[in-house]
Amino acid sequence: MDSNRLSATLAKALNEQMTGEAHNAQIYLAYAAWASEKGYDGIANFLFRHENEERNHMMKFLEYILKRGAKVVVSAIPDPGPNPTSINNCFEKVFQSEVENTERIYRIVEMSMAEKDWATWNFMQWFVKEQTEEETLAIELLDKIKVAGGEAANDSALYALDRDLQATPDDAILAQDVTVEKP
Ligand code: FEO
């Protein structure tokens, strides 16, 4: 008896997204190593923490495919691409990569809706929320580097930013969690 509860189309998309999350992890890993080499250990620490989050995302896709009775296909992880050229460029690239990931997540949501695969639709809602958080965090990074001077940020501004990011929490506060007491 066939216990597979995923269509071939969705199984393929979920497997590709599993690899996509591993790719995101490689991007954070490469940028973290780059930041560390440049002496920005706080920024590197922030990026290393996010690399771990991406690996957790990869595992969630892997487990979901298994639990729905479909086949996991582990494939090669694409190259993370060129290193950033500056801290400003690093944060821009992080934002860009998160937006692209959100678009991929939304496509799977659309596919699950078209197939009326509500289990996958429900599973994907965790990622919809997570991507809102990740984009918020990336926008906050862009705000911070903008305040520091953007491409023209001087050494003391980058030093302060580096220390700040060492202690920045992993999760951004979402609009729906804000209250009058805690704006
Ligand atoms: Fe798993 Fe940052 O997306």
Tab-separated table of C-alpha atoms and ligand atoms in Angstrom:
chain	number	residue	atom	x	y	z
A	1	MET	CA	0.000	0.000	0.000
A	2	ASP	CA	1.311	3.423	-0.938
A	3	SER	CA	1.608	5.603	2.161
A	4	ASN	CA	3.006	8.616	0.323
A	5	ARG	CA	0.824	11.646	1.082
A	6	LEU	CA	2.712	14.160	-1.070
A	7	SER	CA	2.199	14.726	-4.784
A	8	ALA	CA	5.283	14.346	-6.973
A	9	THR	CA	5.183	18.102	-7.663
A	10	LEU	CA	5.113	19.088	-4.008
A	11	ALA	CA	7.671	16.458	-3.009
A	12	LYS	CA	10.039	17.924	-5.620
A	13	ALA	CA	9.393	21.510	-4.482
A	14	LEU	CA	9.887	20.610	-0.808
A	15	ASN	CA	13.110	18.740	-1.572
A	16	GLU	CA	14.371	21.735	-3.547
A	17	GLN	CA	13.471	24.024	-0.663
A	18	MET	CA	15.327	21.711	1.737
A	19	THR	CA	18.440	22.228	-0.409
A	20	GLY	CA	17.599	25.944	-0.641
A	21	GLU	CA	17.730	26.210	3.165
A	22	ALA	CA	21.106	24.451	3.148
A	23	HIS	CA	22.188	26.994	0.525
A	24	ASN	CA	21.029	29.830	2.803
A	25	ALA	CA	23.115	28.286	5.583
A	26	GLN	CA	26.184	28.246	3.307
A	27	ILE	CA	25.611	31.922	2.503
A	28	TYR	CA	25.521	32.856	6.206
A	29	LEU	CA	28.517	30.608	6.858
A	30	ALA	CA	30.568	32.230	4.076
A	31	TYR	CA	29.651	35.768	5.144
A	32	ALA	CA	30.364	34.945	8.806
A	33	ALA	CA	33.820	33.648	7.915
A	34	TRP	CA	34.400	36.743	5.764
A	35	ALA	CA	33.337	39.077	8.633
A	36	SER	CA	35.513	37.196	11.095
A	37	GLU	CA	38.540	37.462	8.782
A	38	LYS	CA	37.947	41.221	8.627
A	39	GLY	CA	37.964	41.396	12.454
A	40	TYR	CA	34.197	41.895	12.895
A	41	ASP	CA	33.635	39.133	15.415
A	42	GLY	CA	30.272	40.445	16.641
A	43	ILE	CA	28.852	40.496	13.122
A	44	ALA	CA	30.401	37.075	12.492
A	45	ASN	CA	28.746	35.744	15.654
A	46	PHE	CA	25.370	37.066	14.484
A	47	LEU	CA	25.824	35.453	11.050
A	48	PHE	CA	27.025	32.121	12.509
A	49	ARG	CA	23.887	32.021	14.697
A	50	HIS	CA	21.772	32.518	11.595
A	51	GLU	CA	23.627	29.827	9.761
A	52	ASN	CA	22.405	27.445	12.494
A	53	GLU	CA	18.836	28.650	12.040
A	54	GLU	CA	19.010	27.850	8.326
A	55	ARG	CA	20.231	24.336	9.078
A	56	ASN	CA	17.252	23.936	11.397
A	57	HIS	CA	14.984	25.044	8.545
A	58	MET	CA	16.596	22.438	6.297
A	59	MET	CA	15.888	19.749	8.910
A	60	LYS	CA	12.237	20.795	9.204
A	61	PHE	CA	11.756	20.240	5.463
A	62	LEU	CA	13.588	16.920	5.610
A	63	GLU	CA	11.442	15.677	8.514
A	64	TYR	CA	8.236	16.868	6.911
A	65	ILE	CA	8.942	15.032	3.644
A	66	LEU	CA	9.736	11.860	5.619
A	67	LYS	CA	6.697	12.128	7.857
A	68	ARG	CA	4.420	12.485	4.829
A	69	GLY	CA	5.789	9.240	3.462
A	70	ALA	CA	7.674	10.752	0.511
A	71	LYS	CA	11.268	10.353	-0.547
A	72	VAL	CA	14.001	12.701	0.641
A	73	VAL	CA	16.479	13.592	-2.102
A	74	VAL	CA	19.711	15.036	-0.734
A	75	SER	CA	21.520	16.874	-3.513
A	76	ALA	CA	24.523	19.148	-3.970
A	77	ILE	CA	24.344	22.550	-2.279
A	78	PRO	CA	24.966	25.465	-4.670
A	79	ASP	CA	27.973	27.703	-4.102
A	80	PRO	CA	27.225	30.679	-1.788
A	81	GLY	CA	28.595	33.053	-4.428
A	82	PRO	CA	31.066	35.906	-4.028
A	83	ASN	CA	31.897	37.348	-0.621
A	84	PRO	CA	30.523	40.771	0.292
A	85	THR	CA	32.612	43.801	-0.596
A	86	SER	CA	31.775	45.730	2.604
A	87	ILE	CA	29.596	45.456	5.723
A	88	ASN	CA	26.970	47.550	3.931
A	89	ASN	CA	27.085	45.183	0.960
A	90	CYS	CA	26.971	42.181	3.324
A	91	PHE	CA	23.710	43.359	4.886
A	92	GLU	CA	22.232	44.178	1.467
A	93	LYS	CA	23.064	40.681	0.258
A	94	VAL	CA	21.528	39.123	3.401
A	95	PHE	CA	18.317	41.082	2.806
A	96	GLN	CA	18.228	40.116	-0.881
A	97	SER	CA	18.720	36.453	-0.105
A	98	GLU	CA	15.943	36.485	2.515
A	99	VAL	CA	13.517	38.162	0.095
A	100	GLU	CA	14.315	35.547	-2.559
A	101	ASN	CA	13.735	32.826	0.007
A	102	THR	CA	10.373	34.323	0.966
A	103	GLU	CA	9.358	34.220	-2.710
A	104	ARG	CA	10.238	30.514	-2.875
A	105	ILE	CA	8.246	29.833	0.317
A	106	TYR	CA	5.224	31.691	-1.088
A	107	ARG	CA	5.376	29.611	-4.285
A	108	ILE	CA	5.129	26.393	-2.254
A	109	VAL	CA	2.203	27.857	-0.291
A	110	GLU	CA	0.490	28.615	-3.612
A	111	MET	CA	1.180	25.105	-4.908
A	112	SER	CA	-0.194	23.479	-1.744
A	113	MET	CA	-3.291	25.652	-2.012
A	114	ALA	CA	-3.813	24.733	-5.665
A	115	GLU	CA	-3.589	21.039	-4.750
A	116	LYS	CA	-5.728	21.482	-1.632
A	117	ASP	CA	-2.903	19.826	0.318
A	118	TRP	CA	-3.846	21.479	3.600
A	119	ALA	CA	-1.238	19.578	5.626
A	120	THR	CA	1.534	21.120	3.528
A	121	TRP	CA	-0.227	24.485	3.531
A	122	ASN	CA	-0.371	24.325	7.328
A	123	PHE	CA	3.282	23.248	7.611
A	124	MET	CA	4.337	26.132	5.361
A	125	GLN	CA	2.628	28.735	7.567
A	126	TRP	CA	5.467	28.308	10.081
A	127	PHE	CA	7.849	29.413	7.322
A	128	VAL	CA	5.633	32.322	6.265
A	129	LYS	CA	5.910	33.677	9.818
A	130	GLU	CA	9.604	32.839	10.032
A	131	GLN	CA	10.319	34.706	6.791
A	132	THR	CA	8.460	37.764	8.104
A	133	GLU	CA	10.809	37.641	11.097
A	134	GLU	CA	13.904	37.098	8.975
A	135	GLU	CA	13.020	39.964	6.645
A	136	THR	CA	12.326	42.212	9.659
A	137	LEU	CA	15.726	41.324	11.091
A	138	ALA	CA	17.396	42.000	7.723
A	139	ILE	CA	15.622	45.365	7.434
A	140	GLU	CA	16.839	46.213	10.957
A	141	LEU	CA	20.383	45.351	9.843
A	142	LEU	CA	20.022	47.729	6.893
A	143	ASP	CA	18.716	50.443	9.255
A	144	LYS	CA	21.695	49.953	11.561
A	145	ILE	CA	24.279	50.204	8.786
A	146	LYS	CA	22.458	53.238	7.372
A	147	VAL	CA	22.724	54.988	10.769
A	148	ALA	CA	26.407	54.001	10.896
A	149	GLY	CA	26.973	55.742	7.543
A	150	GLY	CA	26.256	53.031	4.953
A	151	GLU	CA	29.108	52.491	2.512
A	152	ALA	CA	30.904	55.459	4.121
A	153	ALA	CA	30.670	54.110	7.701
A	154	ASN	CA	33.882	54.910	9.565
A	155	ASP	CA	35.882	52.574	11.806
A	156	SER	CA	34.354	53.752	15.088
A	157	ALA	CA	30.782	53.399	13.746
A	158	LEU	CA	31.575	49.885	12.493
A	159	TYR	CA	33.182	49.040	15.840
A	160	ALA	CA	29.986	50.065	17.678
A	161	LEU	CA	27.847	48.136	15.186
A	162	ASP	CA	29.998	45.051	15.593
A	163	ARG	CA	29.566	45.135	19.385
A	164	ASP	CA	25.839	45.732	19.010
A	165	LEU	CA	25.314	42.705	16.775
A	166	GLN	CA	27.170	40.404	19.154
A	167	ALA	CA	24.240	40.870	21.565
A	168	THR	CA	21.403	41.212	19.038
A	169	PRO	CA	18.724	38.544	19.655
A	170	ASP	CA	18.117	35.934	16.946
A	171	ASP	CA	14.449	36.770	16.585
A	172	ALA	CA	12.887	40.047	15.513
A	173	ILE	CA	9.707	41.321	17.199
A	174	LEU	CA	6.766	41.027	14.817
A	175	ALA	CA	4.111	43.724	14.460
A	176	GLN	CA	1.411	41.362	15.784
A	177	ASP	CA	3.366	40.877	19.032
A	178	VAL	CA	3.639	44.596	19.817
A	179	THR	CA	1.560	46.151	22.612
A	180	VAL	CA	1.026	49.706	23.864
A	181	GLU	CA	3.193	48.867	26.900
A	182	LYS	CA	5.925	47.296	24.746
A	183	PRO	CA	6.020	49.154	21.420
B	1	FEO	FE1	15.418	29.773	6.133
B	1	FEO	FE2	16.447	32.733	6.250
B	1	FEO	O1	15.382	31.435	5.484
